[in-house]
Short mmCIF file of C-alpha atoms (C1' of nucleotides) in Angstrom, two decimals:
data_model
loop_
_atom_site.label_atom_id
_atom_site.label_comp_id
_atom_site.label_asym_id
_atom_site.label_seq_id
_atom_site.Cartn_x
_atom_site.Cartn_y
_atom_site.Cartn_z
CA MET A 1 -47.87 26.50 41.44
CA PRO A 2 -50.71 25.51 43.62
CA LYS A 3 -51.94 22.13 42.71
CA ALA A 4 -55.23 21.66 44.50
CA GLU A 5 -56.55 24.73 46.36
CA SER A 6 -59.51 24.14 48.65
CA LYS A 7 -61.60 27.00 47.11
CA PRO A 8 -60.48 28.57 43.83
CA SER A 9 -62.74 31.42 44.35
CA GLU A 10 -63.25 34.45 41.96
CA GLU A 11 -60.33 36.16 44.10
CA LEU A 12 -57.95 33.56 43.13
CA ILE A 13 -58.70 33.48 39.53
CA LEU A 14 -58.48 37.26 39.34
CA ASN A 15 -55.11 37.39 40.90
CA ALA A 16 -53.79 34.94 38.47
CA ALA A 17 -55.41 36.96 35.68
CA VAL A 18 -53.89 40.14 36.90
CA LYS A 19 -50.47 38.54 36.57
CA VAL A 20 -50.84 37.21 33.17
CA PHE A 21 -52.74 40.11 31.60
CA THR A 22 -50.46 42.81 33.00
CA ARG A 23 -47.47 40.78 31.82
CA LYS A 24 -48.64 39.79 28.48
CA GLY A 25 -51.13 42.28 27.58
CA TYR A 26 -54.65 41.59 26.11
CA ALA A 27 -53.42 40.14 22.90
CA GLY A 28 -50.60 38.07 24.45
CA ALA A 29 -52.65 36.55 27.31
CA ARG A 30 -53.82 33.05 27.12
CA MET A 31 -56.76 31.76 29.01
CA GLU A 32 -54.87 28.41 29.56
CA GLU A 33 -52.03 30.31 31.17
CA ILE A 34 -54.45 32.13 33.67
CA ALA A 35 -56.06 28.89 34.61
CA LYS A 36 -52.53 27.30 35.07
CA GLU A 37 -51.55 30.14 37.16
CA ALA A 38 -54.59 29.88 39.32
CA GLY A 39 -54.12 26.14 39.47
CA ILE A 40 -57.63 25.30 38.07
CA ASN A 41 -59.27 24.33 34.81
CA ARG A 42 -59.94 26.60 31.78
CA ALA A 43 -63.75 25.96 32.00
CA LEU A 44 -63.83 27.39 35.37
CA LEU A 45 -62.74 30.83 34.07
CA HIS A 46 -65.77 30.91 31.91
CA TYR A 47 -67.90 29.90 34.80
CA TYR A 48 -66.92 32.89 37.01
CA PHE A 49 -66.36 35.38 34.26
CA ARG A 50 -68.17 35.06 30.96
CA ASP A 51 -65.27 35.58 28.62
CA LYS A 52 -61.80 36.83 28.15
CA GLU A 53 -62.93 40.36 27.41
CA THR A 54 -65.11 40.62 30.51
CA MET A 55 -62.18 39.34 32.56
CA PHE A 56 -59.82 41.82 31.11
CA ASN A 57 -62.23 44.79 31.50
CA ILE A 58 -62.58 44.00 35.31
CA ILE A 59 -58.84 43.85 35.65
CA PHE A 60 -58.14 46.83 33.42
CA GLU A 61 -60.50 49.04 35.39
CA THR A 62 -58.79 48.25 38.66
CA LYS A 63 -55.39 48.96 37.10
CA PHE A 64 -56.63 52.12 35.33
CA LYS A 65 -57.87 53.34 38.87
CA GLU A 66 -54.67 52.43 40.58
CA PHE A 67 -52.68 54.30 37.97
CA PHE A 68 -54.74 57.56 37.74
CA THR A 69 -56.61 58.20 40.94
CA GLY A 70 -53.66 58.93 43.29
CA LEU A 71 -52.36 61.50 40.92
CA PHE A 72 -55.77 63.19 40.64
CA GLY A 73 -56.18 63.19 44.44
CA VAL A 74 -52.71 65.09 44.83
CA PHE A 75 -53.67 67.61 42.31
CA GLN A 76 -56.89 68.38 44.12
CA SER A 77 -55.47 68.76 47.51
CA ASN A 78 -54.72 72.19 48.80
CA ALA A 79 -50.97 71.52 49.71
CA SER A 80 -48.38 74.22 48.62
CA PHE A 81 -47.06 73.87 45.15
CA THR A 82 -43.69 72.32 46.11
CA GLU A 83 -45.50 69.96 48.48
CA LYS A 84 -47.68 68.84 45.61
CA ILE A 85 -44.69 68.04 43.54
CA ARG A 86 -43.23 66.06 46.38
CA SER A 87 -46.62 64.25 46.85
CA ILE A 88 -46.71 63.33 43.19
CA ILE A 89 -43.30 61.89 43.17
CA ASP A 90 -43.58 59.98 46.41
CA HIS A 91 -46.98 58.53 45.29
CA GLU A 92 -45.94 57.53 41.90
CA ILE A 93 -42.78 55.89 42.78
CA THR A 94 -44.31 54.18 45.83
CA VAL A 95 -47.22 52.80 43.75
CA LEU A 96 -45.18 51.70 40.77
CA SER A 97 -42.71 49.93 43.00
CA LYS A 98 -45.44 47.81 44.43
CA HIS A 99 -46.88 47.09 41.11
CA PRO A 100 -44.03 46.36 38.60
CA ASP A 101 -46.02 46.18 35.41
CA LEU A 102 -48.85 48.72 36.19
CA ALA A 103 -47.59 51.71 33.97
CA ARG A 104 -46.54 49.62 31.13
CA PHE A 105 -49.84 47.72 31.01
CA VAL A 106 -52.07 50.66 31.21
CA ILE A 107 -50.11 52.70 28.67
CA MET A 108 -49.93 49.85 26.17
CA GLU A 109 -53.67 48.88 26.42
CA ILE A 110 -54.55 52.68 26.05
CA ALA A 111 -52.27 52.80 23.05
CA GLN A 112 -54.03 49.81 21.55
CA GLN A 113 -57.41 51.39 22.13
CA PRO A 114 -57.27 55.02 23.05
CA ASP A 115 -60.93 55.31 23.64
CA ARG A 116 -60.56 53.14 26.84
CA LEU A 117 -59.03 56.32 28.40
CA VAL A 118 -62.24 58.26 27.84
CA GLN A 119 -64.46 55.33 28.72
CA PHE A 120 -62.87 54.30 32.04
CA GLY A 121 -62.05 57.86 32.95
CA GLN A 122 -65.79 58.88 32.74
CA LYS A 123 -66.75 55.70 34.55
CA LEU A 124 -64.45 56.66 37.32
CA GLY A 125 -65.35 60.30 37.32
CA LEU A 126 -62.09 61.59 36.47
CA ASN A 127 -61.65 65.03 35.05
CA PRO A 128 -58.29 65.69 33.46
CA ARG A 129 -59.31 69.03 31.95
CA LEU A 130 -60.03 70.65 35.38
CA MET A 131 -56.90 69.03 36.91
CA LEU A 132 -54.69 70.28 34.32
CA GLU A 133 -56.23 73.87 34.30
CA ASN A 134 -55.83 74.05 38.01
CA PHE A 135 -52.09 73.07 37.85
CA GLN A 136 -51.55 75.61 35.02
CA LYS A 137 -53.06 78.29 37.15
CA GLU A 138 -50.96 77.44 40.12
CA ILE A 139 -47.83 77.49 38.00
CA LEU A 140 -48.78 80.89 36.42
CA GLN A 141 -49.39 82.24 40.02
CA ASN A 142 -46.07 80.95 41.37
CA VAL A 143 -44.26 82.41 38.38
CA GLU A 144 -46.00 85.81 38.90
CA GLU A 145 -44.96 85.80 42.54
CA GLY A 146 -41.49 85.06 41.29
CA LYS A 147 -41.23 81.80 43.24
CA ILE A 148 -40.46 79.72 40.10
CA ARG A 149 -38.94 80.29 36.66
CA PRO A 150 -41.37 80.83 33.87
CA ILE A 151 -42.24 77.54 32.35
CA ASP A 152 -44.90 75.94 30.12
CA GLY A 153 -47.18 74.06 32.52
CA ARG A 154 -47.62 71.17 30.14
CA GLN A 155 -43.75 70.78 29.80
CA LEU A 156 -43.39 70.93 33.53
CA LEU A 157 -46.17 68.41 34.13
CA MET A 158 -44.71 66.12 31.46
CA ASN A 159 -41.41 66.39 33.05
CA ILE A 160 -42.45 65.47 36.39
CA ILE A 161 -44.70 62.53 35.35
CA SER A 162 -41.86 61.31 32.93
CA ILE A 163 -39.29 61.35 35.49
CA CYS A 164 -41.39 59.26 37.82
CA ILE A 165 -42.92 56.82 35.43
CA TYR A 166 -40.44 56.08 32.67
CA PRO A 167 -37.92 54.18 34.77
CA PHE A 168 -40.67 51.58 35.47
CA VAL A 169 -41.83 51.46 31.98
CA ALA A 170 -38.41 50.78 30.73
CA LYS A 171 -37.36 48.77 33.81
CA PRO A 172 -36.25 45.67 31.77
CA ILE A 173 -33.88 47.89 29.49
CA ILE A 174 -32.59 49.91 32.42
CA LYS A 175 -31.84 46.93 34.67
CA THR A 176 -29.99 45.21 31.90
CA MET A 177 -28.01 48.27 30.68
CA MET A 178 -27.09 49.34 34.17
CA GLN A 179 -26.38 45.78 35.19
CA MET A 180 -28.73 45.94 38.20
CA ASP A 181 -30.61 43.23 39.96
CA GLU A 182 -34.03 43.66 41.35
CA ASN A 183 -32.91 44.83 44.70
CA THR A 184 -30.58 47.29 43.24
CA PHE A 185 -33.17 48.77 41.09
CA MET A 186 -35.71 49.07 43.94
CA ASP A 187 -33.13 50.73 46.08
CA LEU A 188 -32.31 53.15 43.27
CA MET A 189 -36.15 53.87 42.87
CA GLU A 190 -36.40 54.49 46.80
CA LYS A 191 -33.48 56.97 46.58
CA ARG A 192 -35.23 58.57 43.55
CA LYS A 193 -37.97 60.00 45.53
CA LYS A 194 -35.59 62.48 47.25
CA GLU A 195 -33.36 62.81 44.03
CA ALA A 196 -36.10 63.53 41.61
CA TYR A 197 -37.70 66.07 43.95
CA GLU A 198 -34.46 67.94 44.27
CA PHE A 199 -33.88 67.62 40.51
CA ILE A 200 -37.08 69.07 39.81
CA ILE A 201 -36.96 71.98 42.48
CA ASN A 202 -33.51 72.92 41.23
CA ALA A 203 -34.69 73.03 37.79
CA ILE A 204 -37.67 75.43 38.54
CA THR A 205 -36.18 77.70 41.32
CA PRO A 206 -35.11 81.03 39.84
CA MET B 1 -55.36 51.02 -0.31
CA PRO B 2 -53.29 50.13 -3.49
CA LYS B 3 -55.15 47.39 -5.42
CA ALA B 4 -52.80 46.14 -8.09
CA GLU B 5 -49.28 47.43 -7.71
CA SER B 6 -46.83 46.61 -10.48
CA LYS B 7 -44.29 45.09 -8.16
CA PRO B 8 -45.13 44.34 -4.54
CA SER B 9 -41.44 43.94 -3.68
CA GLU B 10 -39.89 43.10 -0.29
CA GLU B 11 -39.68 46.77 0.37
CA LEU B 12 -43.47 47.27 0.08
CA ILE B 13 -44.19 44.35 2.27
CA LEU B 14 -41.80 45.41 4.91
CA ASN B 15 -43.24 48.84 5.13
CA ALA B 16 -46.53 47.44 5.66
CA ALA B 17 -45.26 44.98 8.26
CA VAL B 18 -43.43 47.86 10.12
CA LYS B 19 -46.76 49.64 10.52
CA VAL B 20 -48.65 46.76 11.71
CA PHE B 21 -46.07 45.27 14.03
CA THR B 22 -45.17 48.65 15.76
CA ARG B 23 -48.81 49.52 16.25
CA LYS B 24 -50.10 46.10 17.27
CA GLY B 25 -46.98 44.39 18.75
CA TYR B 26 -45.99 40.81 17.93
CA ALA B 27 -48.85 39.16 19.65
CA GLY B 28 -51.51 41.51 18.29
CA ALA B 29 -50.19 41.60 14.74
CA ARG B 30 -52.11 39.65 11.98
CA MET B 31 -50.50 38.43 8.85
CA GLU B 32 -53.73 39.20 7.15
CA GLU B 33 -53.57 42.79 8.25
CA ILE B 34 -50.13 43.24 6.88
CA ALA B 35 -51.08 41.65 3.61
CA LYS B 36 -54.07 44.10 3.37
CA GLU B 37 -51.92 47.03 4.26
CA ALA B 38 -49.46 46.05 1.43
CA GLY B 39 -52.29 45.50 -0.89
CA ILE B 40 -51.37 41.82 -1.63
CA ASN B 41 -52.10 38.31 -0.60
CA ARG B 42 -51.30 36.54 2.50
CA ALA B 43 -49.31 33.80 0.74
CA LEU B 44 -46.89 36.16 -0.64
CA LEU B 45 -45.67 37.19 2.71
CA HIS B 46 -44.53 33.62 3.25
CA TYR B 47 -42.98 33.61 -0.20
CA TYR B 48 -40.63 36.54 0.74
CA PHE B 49 -40.20 35.96 4.30
CA ARG B 50 -40.55 32.37 5.61
CA ASP B 51 -42.85 33.13 8.61
CA LYS B 52 -44.13 35.58 11.04
CA GLU B 53 -41.28 35.44 13.47
CA THR B 54 -38.65 35.76 10.63
CA MET B 55 -40.49 38.99 9.50
CA PHE B 56 -40.70 40.39 13.08
CA ASN B 57 -37.11 39.85 13.73
CA ILE B 58 -36.02 41.76 10.63
CA ILE B 59 -38.27 44.81 11.56
CA PHE B 60 -37.26 44.55 15.37
CA GLU B 61 -33.57 44.70 14.44
CA THR B 62 -34.23 47.83 12.26
CA LYS B 63 -36.26 49.44 15.10
CA PHE B 64 -33.95 48.49 17.81
CA LYS B 65 -31.01 49.99 15.88
CA GLU B 66 -32.99 53.20 15.23
CA PHE B 67 -33.83 53.36 19.02
CA PHE B 68 -30.43 52.75 20.46
CA THR B 69 -27.53 53.60 18.12
CA GLY B 70 -27.93 57.49 18.02
CA LEU B 71 -27.79 57.45 21.73
CA PHE B 72 -24.61 55.60 21.77
CA GLY B 73 -23.15 57.61 19.15
CA VAL B 74 -23.73 60.85 21.22
CA PHE B 75 -22.19 59.38 24.22
CA GLN B 76 -19.07 58.31 22.33
CA SER B 77 -18.60 61.81 20.73
CA ASN B 78 -16.06 64.09 22.37
CA ALA B 79 -18.36 67.14 22.69
CA SER B 80 -18.53 68.97 26.02
CA PHE B 81 -20.83 67.61 28.60
CA THR B 82 -23.53 70.06 28.24
CA GLU B 83 -23.30 69.73 24.34
CA LYS B 84 -23.72 66.04 24.86
CA ILE B 85 -26.93 66.52 26.85
CA ARG B 86 -28.13 68.89 24.09
CA SER B 87 -27.38 66.37 21.54
CA ILE B 88 -29.14 63.64 23.35
CA ILE B 89 -32.28 65.59 23.63
CA ASP B 90 -32.17 66.97 20.15
CA HIS B 91 -31.65 63.40 18.72
CA GLU B 92 -34.26 61.54 20.69
CA ILE B 93 -36.97 64.12 20.16
CA THR B 94 -36.25 64.33 16.52
CA VAL B 95 -36.12 60.54 15.99
CA LEU B 96 -39.30 59.90 18.01
CA SER B 97 -41.22 62.66 16.26
CA LYS B 98 -40.59 60.90 13.01
CA HIS B 99 -41.36 57.49 14.26
CA PRO B 100 -44.32 57.79 16.47
CA ASP B 101 -44.54 54.14 17.77
CA LEU B 102 -40.82 53.46 17.88
CA ALA B 103 -40.22 53.78 21.55
CA ARG B 104 -43.35 52.05 22.71
CA PHE B 105 -42.71 49.24 20.33
CA VAL B 106 -39.14 48.56 21.35
CA ILE B 107 -39.68 48.85 25.07
CA MET B 108 -42.82 46.46 24.87
CA GLU B 109 -41.08 43.76 22.87
CA ILE B 110 -38.02 43.87 25.12
CA ALA B 111 -40.45 43.76 28.24
CA GLN B 112 -42.14 40.64 26.69
CA GLN B 113 -38.70 39.07 26.10
CA PRO B 114 -35.88 40.73 27.76
CA ASP B 115 -33.05 38.62 26.11
CA ARG B 116 -33.82 40.44 22.85
CA LEU B 117 -31.95 43.37 24.37
CA VAL B 118 -28.84 41.21 24.97
CA GLN B 119 -29.27 39.30 21.62
CA PHE B 120 -29.68 42.40 19.33
CA GLY B 121 -27.42 44.52 21.46
CA GLN B 122 -24.56 42.09 20.82
CA LYS B 123 -25.38 41.72 17.15
CA LEU B 124 -25.26 45.38 16.53
CA GLY B 125 -22.02 45.66 18.70
CA LEU B 126 -23.41 47.99 21.38
CA ASN B 127 -21.77 48.22 24.67
CA PRO B 128 -23.89 49.76 27.42
CA ARG B 129 -21.52 49.09 30.20
CA LEU B 130 -18.71 51.13 28.58
CA MET B 131 -21.15 53.85 27.59
CA LEU B 132 -22.40 54.18 31.21
CA GLU B 133 -19.04 54.11 32.65
CA ASN B 134 -17.73 56.95 30.54
CA PHE B 135 -20.92 59.07 31.15
CA GLN B 136 -20.49 58.39 35.04
CA LYS B 137 -16.81 59.50 34.88
CA GLU B 138 -17.70 62.53 33.02
CA ILE B 139 -20.29 63.49 35.50
CA LEU B 140 -17.97 62.97 38.37
CA GLN B 141 -15.31 64.98 36.65
CA ASN B 142 -17.75 67.94 36.11
CA VAL B 143 -18.82 67.50 39.77
CA GLU B 144 -15.27 67.83 41.07
CA GLU B 145 -14.70 70.86 38.94
CA GLY B 146 -17.72 72.45 40.57
CA LYS B 147 -19.46 72.83 37.02
CA ILE B 148 -22.48 70.80 38.16
CA ARG B 149 -24.10 69.83 41.45
CA PRO B 150 -23.31 66.49 42.86
CA ILE B 151 -25.76 63.94 41.48
CA ASP B 152 -25.81 60.08 40.90
CA GLY B 153 -24.95 59.50 37.24
CA ARG B 154 -27.57 56.81 36.97
CA GLN B 155 -30.39 59.09 38.17
CA LEU B 156 -29.12 62.01 35.86
CA LEU B 157 -29.16 59.60 32.88
CA MET B 158 -32.66 58.27 33.71
CA ASN B 159 -33.93 61.90 34.08
CA ILE B 160 -32.67 62.90 30.71
CA ILE B 161 -33.85 59.79 29.05
CA SER B 162 -37.23 59.88 30.78
CA ILE B 163 -37.92 63.47 29.90
CA CYS B 164 -37.25 62.89 26.22
CA ILE B 165 -38.89 59.47 25.72
CA TYR B 166 -41.73 59.26 28.11
CA PRO B 167 -44.00 61.81 26.19
CA PHE B 168 -43.84 59.66 23.14
CA VAL B 169 -44.45 56.45 24.89
CA ALA B 170 -47.56 57.96 26.73
CA LYS B 171 -48.67 59.89 23.76
CA PRO B 172 -52.11 58.69 23.51
CA ILE B 173 -52.81 59.59 27.21
CA ILE B 174 -51.21 62.88 26.86
CA LYS B 175 -52.92 63.95 23.88
CA THR B 176 -56.32 62.98 25.38
CA MET B 177 -55.65 64.46 28.79
CA MET B 178 -54.21 67.70 27.39
CA GLN B 179 -56.82 67.88 24.60
CA MET B 180 -54.20 68.30 21.95
CA ASP B 181 -54.38 67.22 18.30
CA GLU B 182 -51.52 65.70 16.42
CA ASN B 183 -50.04 69.00 15.30
CA THR B 184 -50.27 70.64 18.70
CA PHE B 185 -48.63 67.62 20.24
CA MET B 186 -45.71 67.72 17.66
CA ASP B 187 -45.42 71.56 18.05
CA LEU B 188 -45.11 70.93 21.70
CA MET B 189 -42.39 68.30 21.23
CA GLU B 190 -40.44 70.63 18.89
CA LYS B 191 -40.41 73.30 21.55
CA ARG B 192 -39.49 70.71 24.05
CA LYS B 193 -36.09 70.42 22.78
CA LYS B 194 -35.19 73.81 24.10
CA GLU B 195 -37.35 73.53 27.16
CA ALA B 196 -36.05 70.12 28.28
CA TYR B 197 -32.52 71.33 27.68
CA GLU B 198 -32.98 74.35 29.99
CA PHE B 199 -34.72 72.48 32.50
CA ILE B 200 -32.00 69.96 32.85
CA ILE B 201 -29.27 72.45 32.78
CA ASN B 202 -31.06 74.51 35.52
CA ALA B 203 -31.40 71.27 37.47
CA ILE B 204 -27.76 70.43 37.60
CA THR B 205 -26.21 73.83 37.53
CA PRO B 206 -24.92 74.73 41.19
"C1'" DG C 1 -44.19 36.24 -8.50
"C1'" DT C 2 -48.93 36.11 -7.37
"C1'" DC C 3 -52.98 34.01 -6.75
"C1'" DT C 4 -56.84 30.25 -4.74
"C1'" DA C 5 -57.57 26.64 -1.78
"C1'" DT C 6 -56.73 24.12 2.08
"C1'" DA C 7 -54.26 21.86 5.66
"C1'" DG C 8 -53.32 21.99 10.44
"C1'" DG C 9 -53.28 23.62 15.06
"C1'" DC C 10 -54.20 26.70 18.58
"C1'" DG C 11 -57.19 29.22 21.73
"C1'" DG C 12 -61.78 30.66 23.26
"C1'" DA C 13 -66.06 29.00 24.49
"C1'" DT C 14 -69.90 25.53 25.53
"C1'" DA C 15 -72.22 20.98 26.82
"C1'" DG C 16 -72.77 17.94 30.11
"C1'" DA C 17 -71.11 14.50 33.62
"C1'" DC C 18 -70.11 14.36 38.56
"C1'" DG D 1 -68.33 24.29 41.70
"C1'" DT D 2 -65.20 21.79 39.20
"C1'" DC D 3 -63.95 18.68 35.83
"C1'" DT D 4 -63.56 16.20 30.94
"C1'" DA D 5 -64.67 16.29 26.23
"C1'" DT D 6 -65.67 18.75 22.35
"C1'" DC D 7 -66.93 22.35 19.01
"C1'" DC D 8 -65.78 25.99 16.18
"C1'" DG D 9 -63.48 29.75 14.38
"C1'" DC D 10 -59.35 32.16 13.58
"C1'" DC D 11 -54.75 32.49 12.12
"C1'" DT D 12 -50.36 30.69 10.41
"C1'" DA D 13 -48.33 28.17 6.98
"C1'" DT D 14 -48.10 25.20 2.70
"C1'" DA D 15 -49.61 23.10 -1.92
"C1'" DG D 16 -50.20 23.97 -6.14
"C1'" DA D 17 -52.46 26.30 -10.37
"C1'" DC D 18 -51.38 30.08 -13.40
#
DNA sequence: GTCTATAGGCGGATAGAC
DNA sequence: GTCTATCCGCCTATAGAC
């Protein structure tokens, strides 16, 4: 709890805001808490950012990008099919390990207001349709070549994403139920990169 | 929007409260909205249930039970290992198809206040430790018998649960990205019971 | 039981001194 | 830029009439 920083710049405030918004969500976040977290006064928040919503949108855009762009990048690369799967898993688990509340935050706020997905997706130039079509084509091609079992591309994509993301979304539940501390959980996630990959490859290999 | 019901009983209010709380979460829910949804006055909410928190706790307990008990029941049965997996998948997807916001709601509110998991878990007499130990033992036994590949029980359990639950948690994202309407999504989930089972069985079969 | 009216407090936002 | 003081509206909760 920094008491009297020399320069409580935008940066400092934003960091505090990220913490509070991602933990509490828009509805649960309090300007007072953000100010306290940044070690400054409430009024100063309004000096730098007009209001709560403006602040939220800036943070949400950042987090939205963090959550989605890497994924899209992988799909657009021209690595082999299995290498793509490995990259997705690696990327997702790495990113979510670094940003504990990222997935839960983005999912929740989109659930609250689904048009944010369209709005921010367009703003960042993401094209889910194209991404998905390419992935489907690639699966179909691999199926025809007999490299993987026949499978609905949507189901496979959901499986991969679920396996990577869900443990972080449900982290508080999993930690308690499996009686793990933070380090044990992070260890398990690190190992999961390899284990999840093998699990999925086994599942789709004929 | 029912205007003048004959008997706006507890039941009617609770149903309205369930809708609002599960959609908006505790922080985002408004007593006014619940009253409107039930077609009655705000004051009446306080007549039947003392305050917002009391109301929330009643609903959360119900939803908590819905979310967890079936799962525990399956684990405690003495079906075969693969039958247990099938039951879990069937049960989870069936329940979550009926209660669209259940998983997101329970996960979010536990993330907001993790001790609710302990508190309500004890109240309902759930024993995650025992459940988990039994499952681990069963996996180990199956591995030794050469029936399934060697795998960390915690990872396998996470995989199964993730595959079942995540699509519902991220439903608003998935629907938009895959351009599905409600019916298409529900169809996909129904098919998923079979597809997820095969996927997992393939993954663990040597 | 169900309503209207209103108390009471919290939280977001602004004015203005320094 | 950063603070204190304060306004104002929203939301929970209660009082009290019917």
